[in-house]
Short mmCIF file of C-alpha atoms and ligand atoms in Angstrom, two decimals:
data_model
loop_
_atom_site.label_atom_id
_atom_site.label_comp_id
_atom_site.label_asym_id
_atom_site.label_seq_id
_atom_site.Cartn_x
_atom_site.Cartn_y
_atom_site.Cartn_z
CA MET A 1 172.79 -110.72 142.47
CA ALA A 2 173.49 -113.28 145.27
CA LYS A 3 177.10 -113.49 144.06
CA LYS A 4 177.44 -109.72 144.34
CA LYS A 5 176.03 -109.78 147.88
CA ASN A 6 178.48 -112.54 148.89
CA LYS A 7 181.40 -110.55 147.53
CA LYS A 8 180.32 -107.52 149.54
CA GLN A 9 179.93 -109.58 152.70
CA THR A 10 183.41 -111.10 152.25
CA LYS A 11 184.81 -107.60 151.80
CA ASN A 12 183.11 -106.43 154.98
CA TRP A 13 184.43 -109.36 156.99
CA LYS A 14 187.95 -108.84 155.66
CA LYS A 15 187.69 -105.24 156.74
CA PHE A 16 186.36 -106.29 160.12
CA TRP A 17 189.29 -108.66 160.74
CA LYS A 18 191.70 -106.10 159.27
CA ILE A 19 193.18 -108.48 156.72
CA GLY A 20 194.22 -107.79 153.15
CA ALA A 21 195.28 -104.31 154.28
CA GLU A 22 198.71 -102.76 153.90
CA GLU A 23 198.31 -100.43 156.89
CA PHE A 24 197.94 -103.52 159.12
CA ASN A 25 200.75 -105.45 157.37
CA THR A 26 198.19 -108.09 156.36
CA GLN A 27 198.12 -107.51 152.61
CA PHE A 28 198.93 -111.22 152.01
CA LEU A 29 196.07 -112.52 154.20
CA GLY A 30 192.54 -113.12 152.99
CA MET A 31 189.44 -115.22 153.54
CA SER A 32 188.20 -118.22 151.56
CA LYS A 33 184.55 -118.42 150.53
CA ASP A 34 184.06 -120.85 153.44
CA GLY A 35 185.21 -118.26 155.96
CA GLU A 36 188.73 -119.65 156.44
CA LEU A 37 191.96 -117.72 156.77
CA VAL A 38 194.24 -117.95 153.74
CA ALA A 39 197.64 -116.52 152.83
CA THR A 40 198.56 -115.61 149.26
CA GLU A 41 201.99 -115.66 147.64
CA GLY A 42 201.69 -114.63 143.99
CA HIS A 43 199.25 -117.18 142.60
CA HIS A 44 199.78 -119.68 145.43
CA ILE A 45 197.17 -119.86 148.17
CA TYR A 46 197.77 -121.48 151.58
CA ASN A 47 194.68 -122.39 153.60
CA LEU A 48 195.69 -121.94 157.24
CA HIS A 49 192.74 -123.97 158.55
CA ASP A 50 193.88 -126.97 156.49
CA LEU A 51 197.48 -126.49 157.65
CA ALA A 52 196.43 -126.30 161.33
CA ARG A 53 194.49 -129.55 160.98
CA LYS A 54 197.26 -131.26 159.07
CA TYR A 55 200.21 -130.30 161.30
CA GLY A 56 198.36 -129.90 164.61
CA THR A 57 198.47 -126.96 167.01
CA PRO A 58 200.06 -124.98 168.52
CA LEU A 59 201.64 -124.11 165.20
CA GLN A 60 203.84 -121.31 163.94
CA VAL A 61 203.55 -120.58 160.22
CA ILE A 62 206.44 -118.69 158.63
CA PHE A 63 206.01 -116.76 155.37
CA PRO A 64 209.52 -116.23 153.90
CA PHE A 65 208.04 -114.28 150.97
CA VAL A 66 206.78 -111.65 153.43
CA LEU A 67 210.33 -111.17 154.71
CA GLU A 68 211.64 -110.83 151.19
CA ASP A 69 208.95 -108.36 150.15
CA ARG A 70 209.41 -106.18 153.21
CA LEU A 71 213.16 -105.99 152.79
CA LYS A 72 212.91 -105.39 149.05
CA ASP A 73 210.51 -102.51 149.71
CA LEU A 74 212.81 -101.02 152.33
CA PHE A 75 215.80 -101.08 149.97
CA GLY A 76 213.57 -99.62 147.26
CA TYR A 77 212.48 -96.66 149.42
CA PHE A 78 215.97 -95.73 150.59
CA GLN A 79 217.54 -96.16 147.16
CA ALA A 80 214.80 -94.06 145.56
CA TYR A 81 215.17 -91.19 148.04
CA ILE A 82 218.96 -91.31 147.84
CA LYS A 83 218.55 -90.69 144.10
CA ILE A 84 215.78 -88.10 144.41
CA TYR A 85 217.65 -85.98 146.98
CA GLY A 86 221.09 -86.45 145.38
CA TYR A 87 222.42 -88.04 148.58
CA ARG A 88 225.98 -89.27 148.20
CA GLY A 89 226.14 -91.76 151.09
CA LYS A 90 225.20 -95.44 150.74
CA PHE A 91 222.40 -97.34 152.47
CA PHE A 92 223.05 -100.62 154.35
CA TYR A 93 220.58 -102.91 156.03
CA HIS A 94 221.95 -105.05 158.88
CA TYR A 95 219.57 -107.75 160.10
CA PRO A 96 219.79 -107.98 163.90
CA MET A 97 219.86 -111.75 164.39
CA LYS A 98 218.53 -111.55 167.96
CA VAL A 99 215.09 -110.75 166.53
CA ASN A 100 214.74 -114.22 165.05
CA GLN A 101 217.69 -116.58 164.58
CA ASN A 102 215.75 -119.30 162.76
CA LYS A 103 217.24 -120.38 159.46
CA GLU A 104 213.92 -119.69 157.68
CA PHE A 105 214.25 -116.05 158.68
CA VAL A 106 217.98 -115.47 158.29
CA LEU A 107 218.52 -117.10 154.87
CA PRO A 108 215.76 -115.28 152.92
CA LEU A 109 216.96 -111.95 154.32
CA ILE A 110 220.56 -112.65 153.34
CA SER A 111 219.38 -113.60 149.87
CA GLU A 112 217.66 -110.21 149.58
CA GLY A 113 220.91 -108.41 150.42
CA ALA A 114 220.81 -108.06 154.20
CA ASN A 115 224.05 -107.68 156.09
CA LEU A 116 224.05 -108.97 159.67
CA GLU A 117 224.29 -107.71 163.23
CA VAL A 118 225.02 -110.17 166.04
CA THR A 119 225.09 -109.81 169.82
CA SER A 120 226.81 -112.93 171.11
CA ALA A 121 229.48 -115.48 170.33
CA ASN A 122 226.73 -118.06 169.79
CA GLU A 123 224.98 -115.96 167.13
CA LEU A 124 228.36 -115.41 165.51
CA TRP A 125 228.95 -119.18 165.53
CA ILE A 126 225.93 -119.53 163.21
CA VAL A 127 227.45 -116.89 160.92
CA LYS A 128 230.73 -118.81 160.97
CA LYS A 129 228.94 -121.99 159.88
CA LEU A 130 227.27 -120.11 157.01
CA TRP A 131 230.59 -118.62 156.01
CA GLU A 132 232.35 -121.97 156.09
CA GLY A 133 229.55 -123.52 154.06
CA GLU A 134 229.96 -120.71 151.50
CA ARG A 135 226.32 -119.80 152.08
CA PHE A 136 226.82 -116.10 151.57
CA ASN A 137 228.55 -113.51 149.49
CA GLU A 138 232.04 -112.64 150.77
CA LYS A 139 231.11 -108.98 150.72
CA ILE A 140 228.53 -109.30 153.49
CA ARG A 141 229.36 -107.21 156.54
CA VAL A 142 228.79 -108.42 160.08
CA LEU A 143 228.51 -105.97 162.97
CA CYS A 144 229.26 -107.33 166.45
CA ASN A 145 227.42 -105.70 169.31
CA GLY A 146 227.06 -106.95 172.87
CA PRO A 147 229.67 -107.50 175.58
CA LYS A 148 232.88 -108.89 174.08
CA THR A 149 233.83 -111.97 176.05
CA ASP A 150 237.20 -113.56 175.26
CA GLN A 151 235.42 -116.29 173.29
CA TYR A 152 233.45 -113.69 171.30
CA LEU A 153 236.53 -111.57 170.51
CA SER A 154 238.58 -114.58 169.45
CA LEU A 155 235.84 -115.64 167.06
CA ILE A 156 235.71 -112.11 165.62
CA GLU A 157 239.50 -112.20 165.12
CA GLU A 158 239.32 -115.67 163.57
CA LEU A 159 236.66 -114.66 161.04
CA ARG A 160 238.51 -111.47 160.13
CA SER A 161 241.66 -113.46 159.51
CA LYS A 162 239.64 -115.68 157.15
CA GLY A 163 238.61 -112.61 155.14
CA MET A 164 235.22 -111.68 156.57
CA ASN A 165 234.24 -108.01 156.76
CA ILE A 166 233.49 -108.16 160.47
CA VAL A 167 233.28 -105.07 162.65
CA PRO A 168 233.39 -105.13 166.47
CA ILE A 169 231.38 -102.29 167.96
CA ILE A 170 232.85 -100.96 171.21
CA GLU A 171 230.10 -101.11 173.84
CA GLY A 172 231.93 -100.08 176.99
CA PRO A 173 235.21 -98.62 178.29
CA GLU A 174 236.63 -102.06 179.16
CA GLU A 175 236.54 -103.04 175.47
CA ILE A 176 238.52 -100.06 174.16
CA GLU A 177 242.00 -101.39 174.75
CA ARG A 178 241.37 -104.79 173.20
CA VAL A 179 239.47 -103.46 170.19
CA LEU A 180 242.24 -100.87 169.57
CA LYS A 181 244.50 -103.76 168.60
CA TYR A 182 241.98 -105.03 166.05
CA LYS A 183 243.24 -104.84 162.47
CA GLY A 184 239.93 -104.43 160.61
CA ASP A 185 237.26 -101.71 160.71
CA VAL A 186 235.80 -100.92 164.12
CA GLY A 187 232.71 -99.14 165.38
CA VAL A 188 231.65 -97.49 168.58
CA ARG A 189 228.25 -97.30 170.24
CA VAL A 190 227.10 -94.10 171.85
CA ASP A 191 224.52 -93.93 174.60
CA LEU A 192 222.51 -90.91 173.41
CA SER A 193 221.37 -88.68 176.24
CA ILE A 194 217.88 -88.30 174.79
CA LYS A 195 214.85 -90.48 175.49
CA ALA A 196 212.91 -91.81 172.51
CA ASP A 197 209.20 -92.42 172.50
CA THR A 198 209.40 -96.12 173.54
CA HIS A 199 208.60 -98.17 176.62
CA TRP A 200 212.36 -98.38 177.33
CA ASP A 201 213.13 -96.61 180.61
CA LYS A 202 216.15 -94.42 179.90
CA LYS A 203 217.42 -94.61 183.47
CA PHE A 204 218.24 -98.30 182.92
CA ASP A 205 220.12 -97.73 179.66
CA ARG A 206 223.61 -99.18 180.05
CA PHE A 207 224.70 -99.71 176.48
CA GLY A 208 227.49 -97.81 174.78
CA LEU A 209 229.84 -94.99 175.79
CA SER A 210 228.50 -91.71 177.10
CA GLU A 211 228.46 -88.76 174.72
CA LYS A 212 231.37 -87.24 176.65
CA ASP A 213 233.47 -90.42 176.76
CA ILE A 214 233.07 -91.07 173.07
CA LEU A 215 234.70 -87.76 172.20
CA ASN A 216 237.59 -88.60 174.54
CA LEU A 217 238.39 -91.88 172.86
CA PRO A 218 241.97 -92.30 171.65
CA LYS A 219 242.32 -91.53 167.95
CA MET A 220 241.57 -94.64 165.87
CA LYS A 221 242.61 -94.79 162.25
CA ASN A 222 240.21 -97.66 161.53
CA LEU A 223 237.08 -96.19 163.18
CA LYS A 224 234.34 -96.58 160.58
CA ILE A 225 230.95 -96.66 162.28
CA MET A 226 229.17 -94.67 164.95
CA HIS A 227 226.19 -96.65 166.23
CA TYR A 228 223.30 -96.02 168.60
CA HIS A 229 220.03 -97.77 169.40
CA LEU A 230 217.17 -95.84 170.97
CA GLY A 231 215.00 -98.83 171.93
CA SER A 232 212.37 -100.96 170.24
CA GLN A 233 208.89 -100.08 169.00
CA ILE A 234 209.49 -96.32 168.71
CA LYS A 235 206.03 -94.82 168.64
CA THR A 236 206.55 -91.74 166.46
CA GLN A 237 208.62 -90.84 163.41
CA LYS A 238 209.47 -87.56 165.13
CA SER A 239 211.37 -89.53 167.74
CA ILE A 240 213.39 -91.41 165.10
CA LEU A 241 214.30 -88.12 163.41
CA GLU A 242 215.20 -86.39 166.68
CA GLY A 243 217.57 -89.28 167.44
CA ILE A 244 219.33 -88.70 164.13
CA LYS A 245 219.56 -84.94 164.65
CA HIS A 246 221.03 -85.40 168.10
CA ALA A 247 223.42 -88.16 167.00
CA PHE A 248 224.63 -86.13 164.02
CA ASN A 249 226.37 -83.58 166.29
CA ILE A 250 228.32 -86.35 167.95
CA TYR A 251 229.10 -87.95 164.61
CA GLN A 252 230.50 -84.66 163.35
CA GLY A 253 232.70 -84.19 166.45
CA LEU A 254 233.94 -87.77 166.29
CA GLN A 255 234.76 -87.49 162.61
CA LYS A 256 236.95 -84.44 163.23
CA ILE A 257 239.15 -86.62 165.46
CA ASN A 258 238.80 -89.77 163.32
CA PRO A 259 238.48 -88.88 159.63
CA SER A 260 238.01 -92.56 158.69
CA LEU A 261 234.53 -92.44 160.25
CA ASP A 262 232.02 -92.56 157.40
CA THR A 263 228.93 -94.47 158.60
CA MET A 264 226.12 -93.69 160.99
CA ASP A 265 224.25 -96.79 162.20
CA ILE A 266 220.93 -95.74 163.72
CA GLY A 267 220.14 -99.20 165.16
CA GLY A 268 216.67 -100.71 165.40
CA GLY A 269 213.42 -99.38 166.73
CA PHE A 270 211.05 -98.96 163.79
CA GLY A 271 207.75 -100.06 165.28
CA ILE A 272 204.74 -102.06 164.23
CA SER A 273 201.56 -101.37 166.08
CA HIS A 274 199.86 -104.55 167.28
CA GLU A 275 197.07 -102.32 168.54
CA LYS A 276 196.46 -101.49 164.94
CA LYS A 277 196.15 -97.76 165.19
CA LYS A 278 197.48 -95.95 162.14
CA PHE A 279 201.25 -95.86 162.27
CA TYR A 280 204.06 -94.07 160.47
CA THR A 281 205.34 -95.80 157.33
CA ALA A 282 208.78 -96.87 156.10
CA LYS A 283 208.23 -94.89 152.91
CA SER A 284 207.72 -91.60 154.69
CA VAL A 285 210.42 -92.17 157.33
CA SER A 286 213.05 -93.15 154.76
CA SER A 287 212.38 -89.98 152.80
CA LYS A 288 212.64 -87.81 155.91
CA ILE A 289 215.82 -89.52 157.13
CA ILE A 290 217.67 -89.01 153.85
CA ARG A 291 216.53 -85.40 153.53
CA LEU A 292 217.49 -84.67 157.12
CA LEU A 293 220.94 -86.25 156.85
CA LYS A 294 221.58 -84.41 153.60
CA ASN A 295 220.61 -81.05 155.08
CA LEU A 296 222.62 -81.61 158.25
CA SER A 297 225.78 -82.67 156.46
CA ASP A 298 225.55 -79.96 153.79
CA LYS A 299 225.14 -77.36 156.51
CA ALA A 300 228.10 -78.79 158.43
CA GLY A 301 230.14 -79.04 155.22
CA ILE A 302 230.93 -82.72 155.67
CA LYS A 303 230.53 -85.76 153.43
CA HIS A 304 227.10 -87.37 153.49
CA PRO A 305 227.46 -90.32 155.88
CA ASN A 306 226.67 -93.85 154.81
CA LEU A 307 223.53 -94.92 156.63
CA ALA A 308 223.01 -98.29 158.31
CA VAL A 309 219.73 -99.39 159.88
CA GLU A 310 219.07 -102.45 162.05
CA TRP A 311 215.26 -102.46 161.95
CA GLY A 312 214.42 -105.98 163.05
CA TRP A 313 210.86 -105.93 164.34
CA TYR A 314 209.61 -103.98 161.33
CA VAL A 315 211.02 -106.41 158.79
CA VAL A 316 210.28 -109.76 160.43
CA ASP A 317 207.29 -109.42 162.76
CA PRO A 318 204.50 -109.87 160.14
CA ALA A 319 206.26 -112.88 158.59
CA GLN A 320 204.89 -115.35 161.11
CA VAL A 321 201.52 -116.20 162.65
CA THR A 322 200.89 -118.49 165.62
CA ILE A 323 197.82 -120.75 165.54
CA TYR A 324 196.10 -122.34 168.54
CA LYS A 325 193.01 -124.49 168.98
CA VAL A 326 190.41 -123.55 171.57
CA ILE A 327 190.18 -126.57 173.89
CA SER A 328 187.57 -125.44 176.40
CA LYS A 329 185.35 -122.57 177.43
CA LYS A 330 184.53 -121.17 180.87
CA TYR A 331 181.91 -118.53 181.61
CA ILE A 332 182.94 -115.28 183.26
CA ASP A 333 180.69 -113.28 185.50
CA LYS A 334 180.65 -109.48 185.36
CA ALA A 335 183.65 -108.60 183.19
CA ASN A 336 184.26 -107.04 179.80
CA ALA A 337 184.47 -110.57 178.38
CA ARG A 338 181.76 -113.21 178.66
CA ALA A 339 183.92 -116.33 178.55
CA TRP A 340 187.45 -117.68 178.76
CA TYR A 341 188.60 -119.60 175.73
CA VAL A 342 191.40 -121.92 176.88
CA ILE A 343 193.96 -122.57 174.13
CA ASP A 344 196.23 -125.58 173.58
CA GLY A 345 199.42 -123.56 174.12
CA SER A 346 200.74 -120.90 176.42
CA PHE A 347 201.11 -117.13 176.26
CA MET A 348 203.78 -117.25 178.94
CA ASN A 349 205.78 -119.83 177.03
CA ASP A 350 205.21 -119.16 173.33
CA LEU A 351 204.38 -115.44 173.21
CA LYS A 352 206.42 -114.18 176.12
CA ASP A 353 205.89 -110.49 175.40
CA THR A 354 202.21 -110.92 176.35
CA TRP A 355 203.44 -111.31 179.91
CA ALA A 356 206.71 -109.36 179.80
CA ILE A 357 205.66 -106.08 178.18
CA HIS A 358 201.86 -106.50 177.93
CA GLN A 359 202.08 -106.85 174.19
CA LYS A 360 198.78 -106.60 172.33
CA TRP A 361 198.14 -109.03 169.48
CA HIS A 362 196.06 -108.86 166.34
CA THR A 363 193.89 -111.91 167.02
CA ILE A 364 191.55 -113.43 164.41
CA PRO A 365 189.75 -116.72 163.77
CA VAL A 366 191.25 -119.25 161.37
CA ASN A 367 187.85 -120.80 160.59
CA ASN A 368 184.25 -119.63 161.04
CA MET A 369 185.36 -116.11 160.16
CA THR A 370 181.82 -115.06 159.30
CA SER A 371 180.08 -116.68 162.33
CA PRO A 372 178.35 -114.85 165.20
CA LEU A 373 180.87 -113.48 167.67
CA LYS A 374 181.51 -113.60 171.40
CA ARG A 375 183.54 -111.34 173.68
CA VAL A 376 186.25 -113.52 175.18
CA TRP A 377 189.51 -113.60 177.09
CA LEU A 378 192.14 -116.15 176.20
CA ALA A 379 193.79 -118.47 178.73
CA GLY A 380 196.96 -120.50 178.21
CA SER A 381 197.25 -124.15 179.25
CA SER A 382 199.84 -123.71 182.02
CA CYS A 383 198.81 -123.58 185.68
CA ASP A 384 199.77 -119.92 185.96
CA SER A 385 197.11 -117.29 186.51
CA ASP A 386 199.28 -114.88 184.51
CA ASP A 387 199.10 -117.16 181.48
CA LYS A 388 196.39 -115.18 179.74
CA TYR A 389 195.63 -112.63 177.08
CA THR A 390 192.84 -110.14 177.74
CA ALA A 391 193.82 -107.37 175.28
CA GLY A 392 194.75 -105.20 178.24
CA GLY A 393 191.60 -105.98 180.29
CA ASP A 394 189.35 -105.26 177.33
CA TYR A 395 188.08 -108.25 175.29
CA ILE A 396 188.75 -110.13 172.07
CA LEU A 397 185.97 -110.84 169.59
CA LEU A 398 186.02 -114.42 168.34
CA PRO A 399 183.40 -116.80 166.91
CA LYS A 400 180.92 -118.47 169.27
CA LEU A 401 181.83 -122.14 169.62
CA ASN A 402 179.54 -124.31 167.52
CA GLY A 403 180.77 -127.81 168.29
CA GLU A 404 183.38 -127.69 165.53
CA ASP A 405 187.10 -127.27 166.42
CA GLN A 406 187.81 -123.54 166.58
CA TYR A 407 191.26 -122.33 165.61
CA ILE A 408 192.59 -118.83 166.22
CA ALA A 409 195.59 -116.99 164.81
CA LEU A 410 197.74 -114.39 166.51
CA LEU A 411 199.39 -112.31 163.81
CA ASP A 412 202.79 -110.60 163.83
CA THR A 413 204.59 -113.12 166.02
CA GLY A 414 207.84 -113.23 164.01
CA ALA A 415 209.93 -110.96 166.22
CA TYR A 416 211.66 -112.08 169.42
CA GLN A 417 209.03 -114.59 170.65
CA ASP A 418 210.81 -117.76 169.60
CA SER A 419 214.12 -117.20 171.36
CA LEU A 420 212.31 -115.89 174.47
CA SER A 421 210.08 -118.98 174.68
CA SER A 422 210.16 -121.38 177.64
CA HIS A 423 208.71 -124.62 179.03
CA HIS A 424 206.51 -123.69 181.98
CA CYS A 425 204.63 -126.84 183.08
CA LEU A 426 206.77 -128.58 180.46
CA LEU A 427 204.28 -127.69 177.74
CA SER A 428 205.59 -128.32 174.22
CA LEU A 429 206.66 -125.42 172.04
CA PRO A 430 204.58 -124.85 168.89
CA ALA A 431 205.51 -126.88 165.84
CA LYS A 432 206.86 -124.73 163.04
CA ILE A 433 206.25 -124.81 159.30
CA ALA A 434 207.33 -122.54 156.45
CA VAL A 435 205.22 -122.04 153.34
CA LYS A 436 206.93 -121.04 150.13
CA ASP A 437 206.52 -121.52 146.37
CA GLY A 438 203.27 -123.44 146.92
CA ALA A 439 204.93 -126.02 149.21
CA THR A 440 205.01 -126.53 152.97
CA LYS A 441 208.14 -127.47 154.89
CA LEU A 442 208.06 -128.86 158.42
CA VAL A 443 210.74 -126.94 160.29
CA ARG A 444 210.18 -128.07 163.88
CA LYS A 445 208.08 -131.04 164.97
CA HIS A 446 205.86 -130.90 168.03
CA GLU A 447 208.11 -131.60 170.99
CA SER A 448 207.64 -134.97 172.62
CA ALA A 449 207.58 -135.53 176.40
CA GLU A 450 210.88 -137.37 175.96
CA SER A 451 212.66 -134.51 174.20
CA ILE A 452 211.51 -131.97 176.79
CA GLY A 453 212.42 -134.37 179.59
CA LYS A 454 215.95 -134.63 178.19
CA PHE A 455 216.30 -130.87 178.29
CA PHE A 456 215.73 -131.08 182.04
CA GLY A 457 218.23 -133.86 182.59
CA TRP A 458 215.95 -136.90 182.27
CA ASN A 459 218.19 -138.75 179.93
CA GLY A 460 216.54 -142.11 180.00
CA ASP A 461 219.46 -143.73 181.83
CA LYS A 462 219.04 -146.41 184.48
CA GLU A 463 219.48 -144.01 187.37
CA ASN A 464 216.45 -142.03 186.24
CA ARG A 465 214.48 -145.22 185.73
CA LEU A 466 213.16 -143.90 182.45
C1 PLP B 501 221.70 -102.88 168.91
C2 PLP B 501 220.35 -103.29 168.44
N1 PLP B 501 220.07 -103.17 167.12
C3 PLP B 501 218.87 -103.53 166.62
C4 PLP B 501 217.88 -104.03 167.45
C5 PLP B 501 216.56 -104.40 166.83
O1 PLP B 501 215.56 -103.57 167.28
P1 PLP B 501 214.10 -103.62 166.65
O2 PLP B 501 213.73 -105.06 166.53
O3 PLP B 501 213.26 -102.91 167.63
O4 PLP B 501 214.15 -102.93 165.34
C6 PLP B 501 218.12 -104.15 168.83
C7 PLP B 501 217.08 -104.66 169.73
O5 PLP B 501 217.21 -104.82 170.89
C8 PLP B 501 219.40 -103.77 169.33
O6 PLP B 501 219.69 -103.88 170.63
#
């Protein structure tokens, strides 16, 4: 009887923390019988409380199997609907490297069949190293967005001459002439005149050619891809579908002039709600996209386009959690929260979107998951009054401190945060581990004062007296 009651209580707490639930992208997270956060990969279990104590905090934990599962599912949905609707175009996934360039993210995605999208010569340099090390299949395709500096274009040319399927995407009028001389496939980005349901302010959009200019491009016999990107974290599936409908008209016009055009790349933007309200799903959107593209092209009497997507956030965000330890508590008078919990890291440094776009985070305890709770706000360890997380002025429920070290986890931190991170007050970045096949790999050690000092020019030479 007691066992039954315990099981029910565990279930209630899991529900309370929204873990073990597909709709919150936490199906791999659970709770041990001691109230500790665990992650499950097949029959392997990783206890995150043990890992936090072993490796120290702040700590990022990467779950490569989550990346692989999410991408596998995405391929599965599109391939299934292509079959069901008799669609004759192909589906391609291009991983936008800007979302997370760490090796532990890029390699598992490539192994699941991801192509790549890069935005700078430096990202392309990583691709070059992989290529030279024969780390990926020759057939992989690399799309090159972003302003084409001379260095960037030369690298594109070099890799094409070595046999890579690498496609520069024209972003602006100044690139047209140079890309026209390119011998391989090329693409062009269009700045759609419609506004999607995102926080992106359309009046500051400066990427791609206008709808008018794109139709006035000189004829290109190697034009293969028409690309657009409506912004990140699109809030509704309607908005994704409206983008496709609108873009299709331009695609059709462009194809009349350039019959080699056969691929529509709809960019990124598939969202994940950190506020954890119910959200649209990849399964339903993929079905609607294929049906819509089929109907539009059948009606227009043109070949079904190949479809490329660059959904970064959706695929990688849930594959990492960031763990902090609470290092002190301060009472708050007259606010939604009763106390500040100060953490041993920084929102401004490690989770920049907290500050930049007022990102909300799914925040849960790593231990004491079944203890009495307190309404708190979280403060980072830098001197900055903006270094805080208050869930938008509301509060976060976390366990009351009981004298034991309290660890907390912020979920869904895999997208963008690492390359945006900084060193305010010279705080160290989180250490980084990856858990896979029952083993743990240390990917980045805690930064020492010396290594951060070096970054700021304190090289330990005589002149610095270090
Ligand atoms: C051209 C392009 N593709 C893809 C992405 C990835 O977007 P998301 O992570 O929102 O899916 C971005 C993000 O800025 C982008 O600029």
